Amino acid sequence: MSDRSPASEQVCQPAEEERAQLAREQAARAQAQAAVARLEAIEYVTEAALASLPLDELLHELLRRIRQVLHADAARLLLLTEDGRGLRVHAFDGLQAEAPEDLFIPMGRGIAGRIAASGQPAVIDDISQVEVVSPVLRSKIQSLMGAPLLLEGRVIGVVDVGTVSPRHFTESDLHLLELVAGRAALAIENARLLQQARFEQARWQATVESMLDPVAVVDREGRLVYMNSAYQQLFGPAARLGLGLEERPAAYRLFHPDGRPVQPTDLPLYRAAVLGMEARNVELVQHTDGQARFAVWNAAPLRQDGQIVGAVAVGRDVTREREAEAERARLLAEVQRRAAELDATITSVADGLVIYSPEGEIVRMNPAAQDILGYTEAIRQLPIAERLALLRMQLPDGRPLPVDESPPRRALRGETVRGMVAVVHPPTGRAVWLSVSAAPIRGPGAELAGAVVTFTDITREHELREQLEDVLRAVSHDLRNPLAVVQGQAQLLLRAFDKAGITGPERKSAEAILSSAQRMNRMIQDLVDAARQEAGLLKLEREPVDLPAAVRGVLERLAPGLDSARIRVVAPAGLPPVWADPNRLERILTNLLSNALKYSAPASEVTVTLSQRNGEVITSITDRGPGIPPEELPHLFERYYRGPAARAEPEGLGLGLYITRQLVEAHGGRIWAESQVGVGSTFSFSLPIARPQGA
C-alpha cells in the first residue's frame, strides 16, 4: 500500500515532466554545442589559410591540428604510393622524442594497410591485440583510431591518431576524424595540384627564360602580362607589362617587310587573343637606332573551359638570316657579274684556252682555241688520249711528243707547265707552232678539280725567226766573205812590203786597210750576235768548264794582239767547274779583258779574281783606269750605249757590254760594275757551278 495520497501524486507528476523536459533541453543544447564544437574543429583543421602552404608543411600542420582537436598523443598521415601497392608515412606529429619513420606499409597489412584496403575507419582500444607494422606504434601507443583519406570515393591515404594510455574513442570522435579526414583529403589534393601547377609554371617560366627566342603572353584584352628576357632585349625599354595591342606598333616601330607600317590588327597576338585564330610565320621589321631587325612570329590563343583567356606569341630573330640572304644575293650578283666578265674575257682573248674536267673532258673552249685546234663536236666528245693523239704533237726538233707528256695530261697529274713550245697538226692540215702553258685546278681541299691549258699561236713568229736566221746567215756570210778577201789581201801586201823592205806610206795604207777590215768584221759579228740573242736564236752548248784554265787559254789567244802580260789571275785552289758554253764564255772574257786593257794606263796591272759564293763562281776583272762616273754605271750594259771615254774612240757600236750581259744572263748568271773615278773599275759576273753527273 502506498504512502502517497492521490493528491500528492497529482502534485509530483508535473514536476517530473518539467525535469524530463529540462533534461531533454540540456541534452539538445549539449548536442548543439558538440556539433558547433565539431564544426569549429573541422574549420580549424582545414581552414582556407592552409591552402597556401607547401604540401609538406600542410601535412604537418594538419596533423598537429588533428591531434590537438582529438586530444591525442600522436598522429600520422600516410599517403598511397604511386604504384598503389602500399602506404608510406609522410608526416608524424607527437611523441617529440621519436623521429618520423621512413616506413612502407603494404596494402592489407597493419592497421593503416587494412584501413586503406577496406576504405573503412577503425577504432582499436588495445593495439597489442592486432597486427602492427610500425615499431613506434607497437612500443608506444595503446589505443588508436584511423580513417581513410577519400577523394571522390578513391583512397589516397590514411590518417590515424593514438594515445599512450588506454582510451576508448567514441563514435563522436570517429565521426569527427572522418569529417576532418575528408576535408584533409581535399586540402591535400588541392595542395598537390597547386604544387604541381606551381612546378609546371616554374618549369615553363625557366624554359621560356632560357630560350633565345622572344616569348610574350597577353590577356583577353591583349595587354602584355608576361615577356621573357629575349623579348625584352628585342624591343628594349618600349616593352613593358600592361602595354596594349593598340600601342604596340608605334611603341615598337614595327613595319611590314615591304615598308608598310604595321596596324594593331596586323599583329599576330591580335589575331590570337581577339579573333581566336592561330597566326603563323608573320614577319615584322623593327626600326631602331637606324637599324632594321627582322623577326618571324607565331601566335596561338590560350583557352580555359573553352573560353579565350589570352594568347602567347613566340618569335624568332631572323636579322642575321636576312642580312646573310642579302649578302648572298649581293655575292651572287657579283659572281654573276665576274663570271660574265670572265666569259667575255675568255671569249675575246686571242690566245687559246681550254678547261678540262678531272677526267679530261672539255668543260670550256674559247673561240681562239677552237680556231687553232680545229676541233669538231665529234672530236670534242672523244676521250682525251684519242683527242690529243689526233693532233700529232711534236717537239721543236721534230721528235714526237708522247700524249702522256703533253701539257694537258701533265696538268691533270698535278704538274705545272710554262711556255712549252710544241708543233701540232690539227685537222685543218697545216702545222701550227704553239707556246703552251698548263696548270692544275685545285678545289678547296687541294683536290684536283680539273686543269686549264692556254696556248699562243707562234707560227708567224717561228716563220719570222727562220727568216731572220736566213738574213743573219746571209749577212754573216755575204758581208764577211768580201771582208775576209780584203783582210787576206792586206796581209799579203804587208808580207810583200816586209820582204821588199818598204816602210813608207804604202805600208801604212796596207795596215789601215787590215785594221779597218778587222774592225768591220767585229762590228758585223756584234750585230749578228745581238740580233740572234734578241730573237731567241742563241743556243748554248753547256758543259763543265775549268774557269782558271779557260781564263789562261783566252790570255794566250789574246797575246798576239793585246798586252796580256799586264793581266794577273788570282784563283783559289779547288775551285769547282762552272756550267757554261766554252765558246760563249771566251767571248765574255774577251770583251771584258779587252775593255780593261783598252781603258787603263799602258803600264798598269789588270787583275782577274775568281771566287766561289752560294753555288756560283764569281769572276771579277779590275783595272787601274780613270774610272766611270756614278751616273753612267746604270747604263753600261744597255744596247748602243757608249760613255764619254768610249765615244772618244772611233771603234765600236756600243754592243760589246750589251752582248756580254745577254750571254751571262743566258747562262743564268748576273753581271754588274763597280767604279771609283780616278781609282779604277771592277766588272764582275757570276756563273752557276756545274752539278756532278747524275745529280
XYZ file of C-alpha atoms in Angstrom:
695
model
C 0.000 0.000 0.000
C 1.416 3.337 -0.969
C 2.146 6.068 1.466
C 1.292 8.641 -1.164
C -2.125 10.029 -1.453
C -3.762 10.651 -4.813
C -3.438 14.343 -4.249
C 0.266 14.177 -3.692
C 0.703 12.043 -6.817
C -1.076 14.672 -8.868
C 1.278 17.348 -7.478
C 4.520 15.354 -8.264
C 3.628 14.462 -11.855
C 4.083 17.965 -13.350
C 7.416 18.368 -11.550
C 8.823 15.175 -13.106
C 7.696 16.205 -16.548
C 9.409 19.541 -16.060
C 12.642 17.815 -15.050
C 12.451 15.497 -18.080
C 11.807 18.423 -20.354
C 14.750 20.254 -18.813
C 16.953 17.224 -19.285
C 15.915 16.967 -22.931
C 16.629 20.614 -23.448
C 20.006 20.306 -21.777
C 20.841 17.247 -23.927
C 19.791 19.072 -27.078
C 21.802 22.084 -26.032
C 24.817 19.810 -25.369
C 24.395 18.153 -28.759
C 24.175 21.520 -30.422
C 27.240 22.716 -28.592
C 29.043 19.493 -29.553
C 28.023 19.986 -33.177
C 29.243 23.553 -33.078
C 32.469 22.346 -31.493
C 32.885 19.747 -34.225
C 32.234 22.326 -36.900
C 34.722 24.663 -35.278
C 37.209 21.818 -35.020
C 36.723 20.966 -38.686
C 37.075 24.601 -39.697
C 40.151 24.888 -37.520
C 41.772 21.829 -39.031
C 41.018 22.673 -42.647
C 40.806 26.457 -42.761
C 41.477 28.097 -46.133
C 44.720 29.680 -44.988
C 46.343 26.249 -45.015
C 45.900 26.015 -48.784
C 48.744 28.454 -49.336
C 51.248 26.209 -47.556
C 53.617 23.880 -49.424
C 52.492 20.258 -49.314
C 54.998 19.067 -46.691
C 54.194 21.972 -44.342
C 50.466 21.460 -44.942
C 50.672 17.790 -43.914
C 52.487 18.578 -40.688
C 50.126 21.413 -39.796
C 47.074 19.231 -40.472
C 48.426 16.536 -38.168
C 49.191 18.986 -35.416
C 45.647 20.363 -35.527
C 44.007 16.937 -35.798
C 45.949 15.709 -32.760
C 45.012 18.893 -30.920
C 41.252 18.708 -31.522
C 41.147 14.976 -30.735
C 43.360 15.285 -27.642
C 45.688 12.532 -28.905
C 49.335 11.895 -28.100
C 50.433 11.082 -31.673
C 49.121 11.458 -35.184
C 50.305 10.080 -38.513
C 49.450 10.801 -42.127
C 50.254 8.165 -44.705
C 49.811 8.586 -48.462
C 49.320 5.948 -51.110
C 52.405 5.203 -53.201
C 52.304 5.949 -56.954
C 52.060 2.237 -57.809
C 49.208 1.768 -55.310
C 50.878 -1.183 -53.630
C 51.109 0.350 -50.169
C 51.403 3.388 -47.931
C 54.341 5.489 -46.842
C 54.448 7.766 -43.802
C 54.615 11.390 -44.984
C 54.019 13.237 -41.714
C 54.166 12.444 -37.982
C 53.253 14.601 -35.014
C 53.573 13.976 -31.266
C 55.918 11.803 -29.266
C 58.565 14.505 -29.689
C 61.360 12.188 -28.775
C 60.607 9.937 -31.709
C 61.916 10.619 -35.257
C 59.425 10.246 -38.137
C 59.503 6.773 -39.621
C 60.532 6.164 -43.212
C 58.183 3.224 -43.287
C 56.444 1.400 -46.128
C 53.239 -0.434 -45.181
C 51.870 -2.906 -47.777
C 48.185 -2.757 -48.627
C 46.168 -5.013 -46.217
C 48.971 -5.193 -43.666
C 48.935 -3.486 -40.272
C 46.245 -1.112 -39.122
C 46.804 1.559 -41.811
C 47.137 -1.065 -44.572
C 43.789 -2.629 -43.612
C 42.061 0.778 -43.433
C 43.409 1.700 -46.910
C 42.463 -1.685 -48.382
C 38.920 -1.623 -46.960
C 38.285 2.099 -47.241
C 36.671 1.925 -43.766
C 37.700 3.631 -40.484
C 38.846 1.627 -37.483
C 38.888 2.106 -33.668
C 41.210 -0.137 -31.635
C 41.223 0.177 -27.876
C 44.231 -2.143 -27.440
C 46.562 -2.385 -30.438
C 48.530 -5.204 -28.829
C 45.673 -7.478 -29.926
C 46.156 -6.740 -33.669
C 48.966 -6.789 -36.268
C 51.042 -3.627 -36.057
C 53.757 -2.939 -38.661
C 55.115 0.284 -37.188
C 57.636 -0.267 -34.369
C 56.729 3.137 -32.885
C 53.062 2.264 -32.595
C 53.863 -1.159 -31.246
C 56.112 0.175 -28.477
C 54.466 3.475 -27.573
C 50.744 3.505 -28.410
C 47.961 1.727 -26.503
C 44.796 2.908 -28.317
C 44.391 4.066 -31.925
C 41.734 5.433 -34.270
C 42.189 5.778 -38.029
C 40.214 6.850 -41.089
C 40.869 6.707 -44.828
C 41.577 9.853 -46.826
C 38.919 9.680 -49.534
C 38.773 11.813 -52.658
C 35.754 11.198 -54.899
C 35.486 7.681 -53.421
C 39.169 6.954 -54.084
C 41.580 6.228 -51.209
C 44.633 8.466 -51.346
C 45.945 7.778 -47.839
C 45.217 7.196 -44.150
C 45.223 9.424 -41.085
C 45.349 7.948 -37.562
C 45.691 9.217 -34.005
C 46.823 7.329 -30.933
C 47.197 7.659 -27.196
C 49.920 6.411 -24.903
C 47.375 5.459 -22.234
C 44.393 3.209 -22.904
C 41.419 5.154 -24.259
C 38.080 4.346 -25.743
C 37.480 6.591 -28.756
C 33.777 7.394 -29.079
C 31.630 7.382 -32.192
C 31.663 11.158 -31.983
C 35.475 11.099 -32.060
C 35.439 8.770 -35.042
C 32.826 10.869 -36.848
C 34.910 13.971 -36.254
C 38.050 12.201 -37.552
C 36.173 11.072 -40.687
C 34.895 14.573 -41.349
C 38.366 16.024 -40.810
C 39.900 13.279 -42.999
C 37.512 14.147 -45.830
C 38.378 17.819 -45.602
C 42.082 16.965 -45.254
C 41.972 14.736 -48.345
C 40.543 17.629 -50.374
C 43.132 20.030 -48.916
C 45.959 17.590 -49.685
C 44.741 17.122 -53.259
C 44.381 20.874 -53.726
C 47.856 21.384 -52.292
C 49.157 18.701 -54.614
C 47.530 20.343 -57.608
C 48.762 23.760 -56.525
C 52.272 22.447 -56.032
C 52.174 20.734 -59.390
C 50.783 23.881 -61.022
C 53.489 25.978 -59.407
C 56.101 23.476 -60.501
C 54.749 23.459 -64.058
C 54.615 27.254 -64.052
C 58.189 27.471 -62.737
C 59.350 24.899 -65.263
C 57.551 26.725 -68.093
C 58.981 30.051 -66.988
C 62.504 28.646 -66.628
C 62.216 27.039 -70.035
C 60.918 30.214 -71.646
C 63.533 32.375 -69.910
C 66.302 30.125 -71.202
C 65.031 30.408 -74.766
C 66.889 32.617 -77.199
C 63.602 33.315 -78.978
C 61.339 36.112 -77.685
C 58.106 34.993 -75.953
C 55.162 37.162 -74.860
C 51.812 36.409 -73.178
C 48.785 38.734 -73.268
C 45.418 38.615 -71.546
C 41.973 38.603 -73.206
C 42.215 42.331 -73.930
C 45.688 41.981 -75.437
C 47.570 43.579 -72.551
C 51.106 42.279 -72.044
C 51.231 40.150 -68.876
C 54.488 38.276 -69.387
C 57.643 38.572 -71.504
C 60.921 36.694 -71.355
C 64.396 38.227 -71.431
C 64.777 37.691 -75.169
C 61.570 39.677 -75.795
C 62.764 42.464 -73.511
C 66.134 42.507 -75.281
C 64.498 42.613 -78.708
C 62.210 45.581 -78.026
C 64.146 47.304 -75.264
C 62.576 49.793 -72.851
C 59.474 50.106 -75.037
C 58.426 46.625 -73.875
C 56.592 46.926 -70.559
C 53.922 44.930 -68.771
C 50.419 46.201 -69.380
C 51.232 47.518 -72.874
C 48.139 47.193 -75.074
C 47.873 45.916 -78.627
C 46.873 49.310 -79.987
C 50.042 50.884 -78.518
C 52.496 48.251 -79.675
C 53.105 49.107 -83.392
C 54.072 52.709 -82.592
C 55.998 51.854 -79.414
C 57.981 49.115 -81.148
C 58.191 50.986 -84.506
C 57.002 47.952 -86.440
C 56.770 47.684 -90.219
C 55.999 45.039 -92.792
C 58.963 43.763 -94.893
C 57.655 45.857 -97.819
C 57.889 49.023 -95.675
C 54.192 49.460 -94.778
C 53.516 50.475 -91.154
C 52.018 47.691 -89.029
C 48.460 48.240 -87.739
C 47.276 46.742 -84.411
C 45.021 44.343 -86.318
C 48.077 43.048 -88.221
C 49.725 41.808 -85.040
C 49.817 38.013 -84.543
C 48.719 38.466 -80.904
C 45.621 40.383 -82.053
C 44.566 37.502 -84.262
C 45.180 35.019 -81.445
C 43.788 36.917 -78.425
C 40.928 38.812 -80.063
C 39.929 36.657 -83.043
C 40.886 33.297 -81.516
C 42.896 32.339 -84.625
C 46.416 30.993 -84.917
C 48.995 33.156 -86.708
C 51.999 31.553 -88.338
C 55.223 32.884 -89.883
C 54.266 36.562 -89.736
C 57.390 38.588 -90.470
C 57.715 42.037 -88.927
C 60.544 44.567 -89.093
C 61.535 46.758 -86.171
C 63.417 50.004 -86.911
C 65.526 51.262 -84.003
C 68.614 53.459 -83.928
C 68.833 53.427 -87.709
C 68.948 49.644 -87.841
C 66.382 47.112 -89.009
C 65.709 43.932 -87.030
C 63.672 41.182 -88.621
C 61.598 38.657 -86.649
C 59.152 35.909 -87.626
C 56.222 35.409 -85.214
C 53.784 32.606 -84.405
C 50.845 33.130 -82.040
C 48.058 30.964 -80.589
C 45.093 31.634 -78.264
C 45.060 30.413 -74.654
C 41.760 28.745 -73.711
C 40.267 27.771 -70.367
C 36.995 25.875 -70.212
C 36.503 26.669 -73.853
C 36.900 30.408 -73.365
C 39.782 32.536 -74.700
C 41.688 33.950 -71.741
C 44.695 35.322 -73.614
C 47.335 34.416 -76.180
C 51.012 33.529 -76.421
C 53.400 34.584 -79.170
C 56.828 33.151 -79.954
C 59.197 34.932 -82.302
C 62.481 34.199 -83.939
C 65.051 36.875 -84.656
C 65.983 36.355 -88.310
C 68.005 39.555 -88.734
C 71.233 37.681 -89.379
C 69.473 35.354 -91.783
C 68.055 38.287 -93.735
C 71.429 40.019 -93.725
C 73.034 36.770 -94.873
C 70.416 36.412 -97.608
C 71.082 39.974 -98.732
C 74.810 39.317 -98.674
C 74.312 36.070 -100.602
C 72.251 37.938 -103.173
C 74.938 40.597 -103.442
C 77.691 37.991 -103.751
C 75.653 36.041 -106.293
C 75.201 39.183 -108.369
C 78.909 39.888 -108.007
C 79.794 36.327 -109.006
C 77.468 36.518 -111.977
C 78.994 39.845 -112.993
C 82.512 38.472 -112.614
C 81.514 35.320 -114.475
C 80.140 37.464 -117.299
C 83.368 39.488 -117.346
C 85.439 36.308 -117.324
C 83.277 34.793 -120.031
C 83.688 37.899 -122.182
C 87.435 37.928 -121.496
C 87.869 34.256 -122.333
C 85.809 34.701 -125.479
C 87.669 37.776 -126.689
C 91.240 36.784 -125.783
C 93.418 35.988 -128.777
C 95.153 33.059 -127.070
C 93.543 29.649 -126.982
C 92.118 28.500 -123.659
C 90.747 25.065 -122.750
C 89.387 23.995 -119.356
C 89.350 20.264 -118.617
C 87.438 18.219 -116.053
C 89.437 15.822 -113.834
C 88.573 13.076 -116.349
C 89.924 15.101 -119.270
C 86.593 16.168 -120.719
C 86.488 19.624 -122.320
C 84.453 21.848 -119.998
C 85.135 25.117 -121.798
C 86.945 26.101 -125.008
C 87.160 29.660 -126.272
C 86.802 30.562 -129.986
C 90.562 31.106 -130.387
C 91.256 27.548 -129.190
C 88.543 26.230 -131.490
C 90.108 28.021 -134.462
C 93.651 26.872 -133.641
C 92.850 23.213 -132.887
C 90.032 22.819 -135.391
C 88.033 20.510 -133.133
C 84.632 19.381 -134.356
C 81.857 18.484 -131.897
C 82.554 14.803 -132.531
C 86.246 15.244 -131.718
C 85.401 17.122 -128.519
C 83.424 14.110 -127.272
C 86.393 11.716 -127.712
C 88.448 10.572 -124.704
C 91.373 12.910 -124.031
C 94.024 10.415 -125.164
C 92.352 9.918 -128.563
C 91.665 13.648 -128.889
C 95.310 14.616 -128.259
C 96.624 11.819 -130.489
C 94.810 13.383 -133.453
C 96.999 16.497 -133.115
C 100.239 14.510 -133.785
C 102.221 16.751 -131.442
C 105.965 17.268 -131.991
C 108.824 18.949 -130.197
C 110.634 21.833 -131.983
C 113.398 19.447 -133.087
C 110.838 17.238 -134.868
C 110.677 14.415 -132.298
C 107.136 13.175 -131.479
C 105.696 14.414 -128.182
C 104.056 11.462 -126.361
C 100.438 12.093 -125.352
C 101.212 11.384 -121.686
C 103.912 14.092 -121.753
C 101.648 16.688 -123.353
C 100.802 19.776 -121.236
C 97.100 18.795 -120.695
C 97.976 15.329 -119.365
C 100.763 16.696 -117.169
C 98.434 19.337 -115.690
C 95.829 16.649 -114.942
C 98.573 14.844 -112.990
C 99.083 17.969 -110.872
C 102.100 19.395 -112.752
C 102.536 22.971 -113.980
C 103.912 23.659 -117.464
C 105.087 27.091 -118.624
C 105.934 28.193 -122.145
C 106.488 24.766 -123.659
C 106.958 25.025 -127.449
C 105.235 22.288 -129.446
C 104.111 21.730 -133.014
C 100.595 20.383 -133.621
C 98.886 19.171 -136.768
C 95.164 19.912 -136.424
C 92.551 18.505 -138.839
C 92.999 21.651 -140.979
C 96.238 20.088 -142.213
C 98.700 22.921 -141.558
C 101.415 22.682 -138.909
C 100.893 25.120 -136.037
C 103.642 26.174 -133.662
C 102.341 26.771 -130.142
C 103.713 28.134 -126.873
C 101.742 26.122 -124.298
C 101.225 26.626 -120.560
C 99.102 24.416 -118.327
C 98.251 24.147 -114.623
C 96.004 22.017 -112.409
C 92.809 23.457 -110.899
C 92.571 22.732 -107.173
C 89.423 22.540 -105.055
C 89.009 23.919 -101.517
C 90.638 20.806 -100.073
C 93.518 20.906 -102.601
C 91.905 18.042 -104.510
C 92.327 18.020 -108.281
C 89.276 19.703 -109.834
C 90.494 19.836 -113.418
C 93.101 21.673 -115.495
C 93.438 24.821 -117.577
C 95.589 24.993 -120.717
C 96.473 28.171 -122.604
C 98.414 28.375 -125.844
C 99.579 31.051 -128.235
C 99.936 30.521 -131.947
C 103.592 31.418 -132.568
C 103.662 30.059 -136.112
C 104.197 33.532 -137.562
C 106.921 34.292 -135.003
C 108.588 30.994 -135.892
C 108.467 31.852 -139.547
C 109.876 35.327 -138.883
C 112.604 33.794 -136.717
C 113.555 31.447 -139.541
C 113.594 34.377 -141.966
C 115.750 36.343 -139.518
C 118.094 33.397 -139.213
C 118.365 33.302 -143.002
C 119.110 37.043 -143.067
C 121.688 36.700 -140.317
C 123.359 33.855 -142.119
C 123.344 35.893 -145.324
C 124.743 38.950 -143.540
C 127.336 36.905 -141.755
C 128.329 35.060 -144.925
C 127.863 37.598 -147.692
C 129.405 40.568 -145.871
C 132.162 38.767 -144.070
C 133.412 36.845 -147.123
C 134.403 40.041 -149.014
C 135.971 41.334 -145.783
C 137.953 38.148 -145.479
C 139.271 38.730 -149.019
C 140.165 42.352 -148.190
C 141.779 41.248 -144.921
C 143.723 38.468 -146.701
C 144.943 40.768 -149.450
C 146.058 43.368 -146.919
C 148.041 40.738 -145.041
C 149.678 39.625 -148.329
C 150.632 43.227 -149.087
C 152.169 43.619 -145.644
C 154.214 40.445 -146.061
C 155.342 41.632 -149.532
C 156.279 45.034 -148.104
C 158.261 43.284 -145.384
C 160.244 41.287 -147.956
C 160.860 44.372 -150.090
C 161.729 46.474 -147.065
C 159.077 49.047 -147.847
C 158.220 51.161 -144.792
C 156.751 54.278 -146.318
C 153.150 55.426 -146.858
C 152.331 52.278 -148.796
C 152.817 50.122 -145.687
C 150.713 52.438 -143.516
C 147.916 52.238 -146.092
C 148.002 48.428 -146.032
C 147.945 48.438 -142.209
C 144.955 50.805 -142.270
C 143.124 48.519 -144.683
C 143.778 45.476 -142.442
C 142.764 47.304 -139.238
C 139.560 48.620 -140.800
C 138.658 45.162 -142.166
C 139.173 43.609 -138.726
C 137.076 46.346 -137.062
C 134.320 45.870 -139.631
C 134.384 42.108 -139.002
C 133.942 42.640 -135.255
C 131.076 45.075 -135.801
C 129.309 42.599 -138.118
C 129.820 39.834 -135.506
C 128.408 42.083 -132.733
C 125.348 42.952 -134.809
C 124.697 39.314 -135.708
C 125.135 38.122 -132.115
C 122.859 40.837 -130.736
C 120.166 40.041 -133.270
C 120.388 36.311 -132.526
C 120.095 36.818 -128.800
C 117.169 39.228 -129.059
C 115.354 36.845 -131.387
C 115.864 33.926 -129.012
C 118.039 32.095 -131.514
C 121.016 31.845 -129.219
C 121.797 28.229 -128.429
C 124.167 27.224 -125.668
C 126.141 24.014 -125.676
C 126.947 23.816 -121.993
C 129.421 21.578 -120.251
C 131.568 21.662 -117.098
C 134.349 24.215 -117.653
C 137.513 24.716 -115.601
C 137.329 28.507 -115.260
C 141.008 29.211 -114.324
C 142.151 27.152 -117.301
C 139.628 28.923 -119.561
C 140.940 32.340 -118.448
C 144.561 31.307 -119.141
C 143.586 29.961 -122.572
C 141.905 33.255 -123.503
C 145.004 35.187 -122.396
C 147.193 33.023 -124.590
C 144.985 33.594 -127.611
C 144.833 37.359 -126.955
C 148.614 37.687 -126.574
C 149.416 38.469 -130.251
C 147.027 41.440 -130.394
C 146.773 42.643 -126.769
C 149.217 43.355 -123.938
C 148.044 40.289 -121.941
C 151.250 40.319 -119.889
C 149.663 43.059 -117.760
C 146.916 40.671 -116.641
C 147.315 38.819 -113.344
C 144.983 35.902 -112.415
C 144.114 35.182 -108.749
C 142.277 31.842 -108.306
C 141.926 29.710 -105.149
C 142.792 26.029 -105.253
C 139.931 23.581 -105.622
C 137.606 25.947 -107.444
C 134.698 23.848 -108.854
C 133.960 23.878 -112.598
C 131.200 26.087 -113.957
C 128.275 25.059 -116.181
C 128.900 27.054 -119.380
C 129.295 27.096 -123.140
C 133.116 27.350 -123.676
C 132.850 29.462 -126.855
C 130.369 31.924 -125.311
C 132.484 32.087 -122.138
C 135.511 33.027 -124.230
C 133.508 35.836 -125.831
C 132.527 37.148 -122.365
C 136.108 37.093 -121.106
C 137.497 38.613 -124.322
C 135.093 41.563 -124.205
C 135.765 42.335 -120.543
C 139.553 41.822 -120.702
C 139.992 43.860 -123.906
C 137.963 46.718 -122.355
C 140.072 46.610 -119.169
C 143.313 46.810 -121.174
C 141.944 49.454 -123.545
C 140.698 51.879 -120.848
C 143.652 51.640 -118.421
C 147.146 53.068 -118.471
C 149.613 51.056 -120.624
C 151.816 50.041 -117.688
C 149.038 49.406 -115.153
C 148.029 45.965 -113.935
C 144.685 44.278 -114.638
C 143.601 41.688 -112.049
C 141.275 38.719 -112.667
C 139.968 37.351 -109.347
C 137.986 34.099 -109.120
C 135.924 33.118 -106.018
C 133.132 30.764 -105.005
C 129.926 32.025 -103.337
C 126.473 30.430 -102.776
C 126.566 27.883 -105.590
C 128.187 30.307 -108.033
C 131.684 31.236 -109.194
C 132.320 34.985 -109.331
C 134.790 36.394 -111.871
C 135.939 39.958 -111.170
C 138.174 41.963 -113.609
C 139.731 45.058 -112.028
C 141.633 47.789 -113.884
C 143.506 50.890 -112.731
C 141.902 53.175 -115.294
C 140.286 56.582 -114.914
C 137.096 55.102 -113.512
C 133.441 55.591 -114.530
C 131.207 58.375 -113.186
C 128.330 57.107 -110.987
C 125.641 58.436 -113.352
C 126.982 56.235 -116.175
C 127.051 52.947 -114.260
C 123.280 52.088 -114.668
C 123.586 52.441 -118.479
C 126.776 50.496 -119.164
C 125.037 47.291 -120.274
C 122.402 48.957 -122.429
C 122.332 48.454 -126.174
C 124.356 51.003 -128.188
C 125.399 52.857 -125.046
C 128.858 54.446 -125.221
C 130.268 56.544 -122.423
C 132.434 59.641 -122.951
C 135.633 57.599 -122.900
C 134.249 55.146 -125.463
C 132.909 57.915 -127.666
C 136.408 59.328 -127.875
C 137.442 56.137 -129.667
C 136.186 55.749 -133.283
C 135.817 51.987 -132.997
C 132.738 50.059 -131.833
C 128.936 50.313 -131.857
C 128.277 50.168 -128.133
C 127.210 46.498 -128.291
C 130.126 44.811 -126.506
C 128.886 45.059 -122.917
C 125.254 44.595 -124.053
C 126.166 41.282 -125.727
C 128.258 40.307 -122.704
C 125.258 40.870 -120.414
C 122.975 38.779 -122.621
C 125.498 35.924 -122.750
C 125.920 35.931 -118.953
C 122.136 36.013 -118.348
C 121.613 33.221 -120.891
C 123.826 31.095 -118.601
C 121.635 32.004 -115.587
C 124.219 34.381 -114.166
C 124.476 38.074 -113.274
C 126.825 40.896 -114.334
C 127.494 44.223 -112.629
C 130.082 47.005 -112.485
C 131.668 48.990 -109.643
C 133.879 52.008 -110.168
C 135.573 54.916 -108.446
C 136.674 57.874 -110.524
C 140.469 58.246 -110.501
C 140.987 54.762 -108.999
C 139.640 52.220 -111.484
C 136.734 49.898 -112.276
C 135.730 46.306 -111.499
C 133.438 44.298 -113.776
C 132.069 41.085 -112.199
C 129.866 38.269 -113.442
C 128.618 35.005 -111.950
C 128.169 31.561 -113.459
C 126.464 28.532 -111.877
C 128.606 25.693 -110.599
C 128.372 22.512 -112.672
C 126.476 19.720 -110.926
C 128.036 16.272 -110.699
C 126.846 13.812 -113.334
C 123.611 12.091 -112.279
C 122.899 14.666 -109.568
